[in-house]
Short mmCIF file of C-alpha atoms in Angstrom, two decimals:
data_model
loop_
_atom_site.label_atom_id
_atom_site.label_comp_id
_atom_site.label_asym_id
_atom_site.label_seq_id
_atom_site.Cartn_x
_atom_site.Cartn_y
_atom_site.Cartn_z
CA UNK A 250 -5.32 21.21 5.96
CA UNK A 251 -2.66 18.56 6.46
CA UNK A 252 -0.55 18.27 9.91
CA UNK A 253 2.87 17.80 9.37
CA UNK A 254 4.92 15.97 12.27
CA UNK A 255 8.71 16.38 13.00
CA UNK A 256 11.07 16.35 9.93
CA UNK A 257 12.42 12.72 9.41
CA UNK A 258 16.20 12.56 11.66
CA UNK A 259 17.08 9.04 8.99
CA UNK A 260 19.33 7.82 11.12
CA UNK A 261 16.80 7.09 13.85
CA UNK A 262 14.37 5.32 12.48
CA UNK A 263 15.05 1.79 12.53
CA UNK A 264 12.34 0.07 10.35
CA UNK A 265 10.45 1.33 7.20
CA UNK A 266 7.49 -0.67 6.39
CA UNK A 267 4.95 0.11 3.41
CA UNK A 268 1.71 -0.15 1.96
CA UNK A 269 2.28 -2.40 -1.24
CA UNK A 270 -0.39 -1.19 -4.12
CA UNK A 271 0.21 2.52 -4.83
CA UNK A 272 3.39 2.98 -2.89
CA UNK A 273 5.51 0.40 -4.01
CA UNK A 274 4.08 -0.53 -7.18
CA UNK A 275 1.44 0.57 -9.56
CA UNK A 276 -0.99 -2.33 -9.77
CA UNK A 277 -4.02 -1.00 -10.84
CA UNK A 278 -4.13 -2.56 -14.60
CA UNK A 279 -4.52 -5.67 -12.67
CA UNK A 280 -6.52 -4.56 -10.12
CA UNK A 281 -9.08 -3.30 -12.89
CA UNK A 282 -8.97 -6.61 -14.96
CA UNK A 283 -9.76 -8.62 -11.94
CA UNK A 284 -12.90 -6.52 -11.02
CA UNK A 285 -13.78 -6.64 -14.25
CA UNK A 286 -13.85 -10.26 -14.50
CA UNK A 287 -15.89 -10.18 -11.61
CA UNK A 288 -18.49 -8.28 -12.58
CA UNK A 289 -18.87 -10.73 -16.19
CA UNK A 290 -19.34 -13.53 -13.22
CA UNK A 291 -22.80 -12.20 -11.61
CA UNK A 292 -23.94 -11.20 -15.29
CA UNK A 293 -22.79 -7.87 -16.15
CA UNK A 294 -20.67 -6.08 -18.47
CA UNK A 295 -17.47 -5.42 -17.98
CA UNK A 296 -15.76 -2.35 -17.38
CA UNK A 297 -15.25 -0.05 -19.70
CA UNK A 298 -12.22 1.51 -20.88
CA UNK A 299 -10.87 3.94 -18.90
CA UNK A 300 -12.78 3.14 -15.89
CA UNK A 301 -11.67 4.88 -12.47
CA UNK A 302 -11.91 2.75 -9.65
CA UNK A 303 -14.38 4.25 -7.07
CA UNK A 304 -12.02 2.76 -4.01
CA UNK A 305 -8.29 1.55 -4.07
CA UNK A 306 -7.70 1.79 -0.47
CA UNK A 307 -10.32 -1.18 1.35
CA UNK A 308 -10.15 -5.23 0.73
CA UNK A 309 -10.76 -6.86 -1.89
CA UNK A 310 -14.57 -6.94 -1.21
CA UNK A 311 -14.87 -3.46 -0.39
CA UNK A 312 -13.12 -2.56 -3.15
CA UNK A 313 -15.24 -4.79 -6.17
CA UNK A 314 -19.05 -3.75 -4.04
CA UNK A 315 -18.19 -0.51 -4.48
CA UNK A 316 -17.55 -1.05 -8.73
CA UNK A 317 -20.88 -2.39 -8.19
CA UNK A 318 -22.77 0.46 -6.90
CA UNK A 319 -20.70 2.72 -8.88
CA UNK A 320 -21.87 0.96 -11.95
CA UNK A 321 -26.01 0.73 -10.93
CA UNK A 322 -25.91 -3.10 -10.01
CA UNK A 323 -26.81 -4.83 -7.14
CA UNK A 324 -24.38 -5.24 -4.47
CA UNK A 325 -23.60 -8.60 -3.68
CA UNK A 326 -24.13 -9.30 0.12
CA UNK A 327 -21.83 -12.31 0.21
CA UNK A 328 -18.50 -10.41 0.55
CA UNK A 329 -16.61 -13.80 1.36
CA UNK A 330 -17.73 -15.08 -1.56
CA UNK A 331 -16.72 -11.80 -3.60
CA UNK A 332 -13.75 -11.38 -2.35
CA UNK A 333 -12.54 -14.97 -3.24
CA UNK A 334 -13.79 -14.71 -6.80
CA UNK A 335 -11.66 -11.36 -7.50
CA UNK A 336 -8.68 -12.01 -5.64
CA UNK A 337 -9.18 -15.69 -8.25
CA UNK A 338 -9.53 -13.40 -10.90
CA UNK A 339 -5.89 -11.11 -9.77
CA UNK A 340 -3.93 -14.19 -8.93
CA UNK A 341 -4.69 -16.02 -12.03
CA UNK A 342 -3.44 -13.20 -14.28
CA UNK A 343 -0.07 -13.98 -16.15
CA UNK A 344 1.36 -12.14 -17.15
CA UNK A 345 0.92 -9.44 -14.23
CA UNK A 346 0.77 -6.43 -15.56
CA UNK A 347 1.82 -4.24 -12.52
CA UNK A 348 5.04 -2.23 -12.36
CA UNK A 349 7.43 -0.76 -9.65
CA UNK A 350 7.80 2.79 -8.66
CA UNK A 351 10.48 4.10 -9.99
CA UNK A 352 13.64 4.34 -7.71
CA UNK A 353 11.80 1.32 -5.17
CA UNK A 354 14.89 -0.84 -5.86
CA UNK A 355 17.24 1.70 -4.78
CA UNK A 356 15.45 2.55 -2.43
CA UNK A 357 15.16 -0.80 -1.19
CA UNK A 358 18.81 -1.77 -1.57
CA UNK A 359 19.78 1.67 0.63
CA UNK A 360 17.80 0.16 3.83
CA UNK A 361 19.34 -3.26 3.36
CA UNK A 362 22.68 -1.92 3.04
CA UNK A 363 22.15 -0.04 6.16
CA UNK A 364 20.43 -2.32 8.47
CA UNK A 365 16.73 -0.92 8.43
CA UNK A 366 14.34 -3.33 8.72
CA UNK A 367 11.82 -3.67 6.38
CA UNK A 368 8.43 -4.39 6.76
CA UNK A 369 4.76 -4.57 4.15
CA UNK A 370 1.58 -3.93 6.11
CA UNK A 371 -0.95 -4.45 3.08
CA UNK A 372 -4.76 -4.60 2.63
CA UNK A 373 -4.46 -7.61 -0.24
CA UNK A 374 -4.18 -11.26 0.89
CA UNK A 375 -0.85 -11.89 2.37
CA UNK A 376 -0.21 -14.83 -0.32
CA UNK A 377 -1.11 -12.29 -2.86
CA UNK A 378 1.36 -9.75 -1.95
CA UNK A 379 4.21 -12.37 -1.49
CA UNK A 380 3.57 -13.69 -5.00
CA UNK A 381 3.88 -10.67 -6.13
CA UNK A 382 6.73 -9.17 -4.58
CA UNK A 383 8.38 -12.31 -5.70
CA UNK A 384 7.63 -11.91 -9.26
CA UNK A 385 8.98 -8.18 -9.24
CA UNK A 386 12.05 -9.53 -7.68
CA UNK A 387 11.47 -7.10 -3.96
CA UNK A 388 10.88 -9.92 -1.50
CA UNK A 389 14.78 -10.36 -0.35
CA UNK A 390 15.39 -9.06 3.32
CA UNK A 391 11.81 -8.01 4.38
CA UNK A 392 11.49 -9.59 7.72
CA UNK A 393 7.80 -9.45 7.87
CA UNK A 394 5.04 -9.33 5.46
CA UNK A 395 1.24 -9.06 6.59
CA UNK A 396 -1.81 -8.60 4.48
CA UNK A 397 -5.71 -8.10 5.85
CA UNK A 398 -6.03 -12.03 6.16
CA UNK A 399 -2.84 -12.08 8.13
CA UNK A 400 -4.43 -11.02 11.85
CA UNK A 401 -8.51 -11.06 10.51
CA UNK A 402 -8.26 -7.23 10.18
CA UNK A 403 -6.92 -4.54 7.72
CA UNK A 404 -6.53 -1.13 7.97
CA UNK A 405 -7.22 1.94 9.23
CA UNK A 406 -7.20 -0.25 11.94
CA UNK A 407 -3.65 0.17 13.67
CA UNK A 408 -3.64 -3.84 14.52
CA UNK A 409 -1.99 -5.19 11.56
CA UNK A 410 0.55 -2.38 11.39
CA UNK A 411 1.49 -2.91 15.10
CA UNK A 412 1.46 -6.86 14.53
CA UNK A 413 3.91 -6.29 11.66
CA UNK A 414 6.04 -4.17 13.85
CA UNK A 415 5.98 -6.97 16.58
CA UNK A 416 7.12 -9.38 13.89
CA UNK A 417 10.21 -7.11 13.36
CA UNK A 418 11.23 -6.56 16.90
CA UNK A 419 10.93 -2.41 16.64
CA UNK A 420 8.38 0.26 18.48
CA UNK A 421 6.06 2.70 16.84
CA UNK A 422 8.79 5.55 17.37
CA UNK A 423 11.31 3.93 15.67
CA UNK A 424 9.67 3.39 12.12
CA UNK A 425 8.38 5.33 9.36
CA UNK A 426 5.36 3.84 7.53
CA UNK A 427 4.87 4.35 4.02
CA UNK A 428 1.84 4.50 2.13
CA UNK A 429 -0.70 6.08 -0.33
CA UNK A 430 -3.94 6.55 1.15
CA UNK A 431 -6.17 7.69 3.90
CA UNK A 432 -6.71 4.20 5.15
CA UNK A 433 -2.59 4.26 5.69
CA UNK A 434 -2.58 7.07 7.25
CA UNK A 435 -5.31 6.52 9.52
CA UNK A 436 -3.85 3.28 10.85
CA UNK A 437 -0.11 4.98 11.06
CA UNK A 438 -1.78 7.94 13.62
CA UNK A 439 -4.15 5.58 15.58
CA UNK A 440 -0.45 3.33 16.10
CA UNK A 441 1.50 5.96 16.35
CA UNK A 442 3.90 5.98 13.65
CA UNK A 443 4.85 8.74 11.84
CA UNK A 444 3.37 8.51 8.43
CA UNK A 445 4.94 9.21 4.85
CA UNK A 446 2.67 10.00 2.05
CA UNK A 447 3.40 8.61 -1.63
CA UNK A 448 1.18 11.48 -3.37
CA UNK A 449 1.13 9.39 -6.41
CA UNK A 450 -0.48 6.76 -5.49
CA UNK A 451 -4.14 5.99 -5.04
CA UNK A 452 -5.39 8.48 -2.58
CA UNK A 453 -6.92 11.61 -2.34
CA UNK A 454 -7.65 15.04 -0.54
CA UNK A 455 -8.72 12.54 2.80
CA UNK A 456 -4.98 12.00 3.04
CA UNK A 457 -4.07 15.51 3.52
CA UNK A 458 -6.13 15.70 6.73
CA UNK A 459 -4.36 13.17 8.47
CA UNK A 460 -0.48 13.39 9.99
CA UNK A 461 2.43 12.65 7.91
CA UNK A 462 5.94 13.24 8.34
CA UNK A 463 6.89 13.97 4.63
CA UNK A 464 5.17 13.83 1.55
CA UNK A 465 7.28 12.52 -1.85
CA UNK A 466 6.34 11.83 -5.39
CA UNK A 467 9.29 9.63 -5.95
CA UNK A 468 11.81 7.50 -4.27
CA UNK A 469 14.85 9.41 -6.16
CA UNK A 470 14.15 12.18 -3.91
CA UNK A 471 14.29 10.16 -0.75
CA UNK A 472 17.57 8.84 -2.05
CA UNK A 473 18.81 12.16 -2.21
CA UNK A 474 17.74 12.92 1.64
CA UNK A 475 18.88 10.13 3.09
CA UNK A 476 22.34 10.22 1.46
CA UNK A 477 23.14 13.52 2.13
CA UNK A 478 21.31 13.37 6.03
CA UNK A 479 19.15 15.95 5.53
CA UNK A 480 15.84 16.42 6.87
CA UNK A 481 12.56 14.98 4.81
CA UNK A 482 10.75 17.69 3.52
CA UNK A 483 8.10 18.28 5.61
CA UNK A 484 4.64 19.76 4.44
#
């Protein structure tokens, strides 16, 4: 059963920061290509068609052992080493083939407009996620940007999300944390943030157990809430 918190009061918080992959944009065509690629450099086939990821919420070597086991094949037990041949494999695709929510620009442009500070707390290499906020044109006005390489640590743990808080000069109380998976909403509870859930993203039922302030399918319907100052639904 999910725990809803207090309904969002917009004008209080002060900072939003989010997960990038799943709540901001959709980069799972990439994210499949690279494993894929990955998997052709130990010897194997790559994946087929339609493949569903087994796990889109741990690093990058969490996330390509687990295609591993999925898929009956040894799992490597160098995760250093399997980590830097994906995330080789992701940076070195061009075009990019990962999109934007819809509504994340105006969404974006509200809190700048309005003095929020902004804020990524991500689980993909912090050079990674700057590249690519860069080439989706999102970068402008966030004041920090941390990824799992960042402090030596990514979440659940709360240490890179209160690190990235530091970085913007706010407290726990004063900022909303957006994201799509358990793993966010894990690390938002153990820092004490109140946690918003983008259903669409990449998690599942694990999320619903967890706190969260408001869940939303869209940014469109945040717009609507924060212009007219009315409370975030609340589950």
């Amino acid at each position: 059963m999910s725990m809803p918190q207090s309904p969002v009061q917009w004008h209080q918080v002060k900072a939003w920061v989010f997960d990038l992959d799943g709540t901001l944009l959709d980069s799972r065509p990439d994210i499949l290509a690279a494993a894929s690629d990955t998997l052709v450099d130990y010897g194997h086939a790559p994946l087929p068609a339609g493949y569903q990821l087994p796990n889109l919420f741990g690093t990058a070597g969490e996330l390509v052992r687990d295609v591993f086991v999925e898929r009956g094949y040894p799992a490597p037990t160098d995760l250093v080493r399997l980590r830097a041949e994906f995330e080789a494999h992701y940076a070195a695709q061009n075009p990019s083939q990962a999109r934007l929510y819809d509504g994340v620009p105006q969404w974006l442009d509200w809190a700048r407009q309005h003095g929020v500070a902004l804020g990524i707390c991500t689980n993909k290499l912090e050079r990674l996620a700057r590249d690519g906020m860069q080439q989706l044109d999102i970068a402008e006005g966030f004041g920090a940007i941390t990824g799992s390489d960042t402090y030596g640590v990514g979440k659940p743990s709360p240490e890179p999300l209160l690190r990235t808080l530091a970085q913007l000069g706010v407290a726990p109380q004063e900022t909303l944390f957006f994201g799509d998976t358990h793993a966010d909403a894990a690390c938002a509870q153990a820092a004490g943030v109140r946690f918003a859930w983008h259903s669409v993203g990449y998690g599942d039922a694990r999320v619903q157990a967890l706190p969260q302030v408001l869940r939303y399918a869209g940014y469109g319907e945040l717009l609507y809430q924060v212009a007219t100052q009315q409370p975030a639904l609340s589950l």
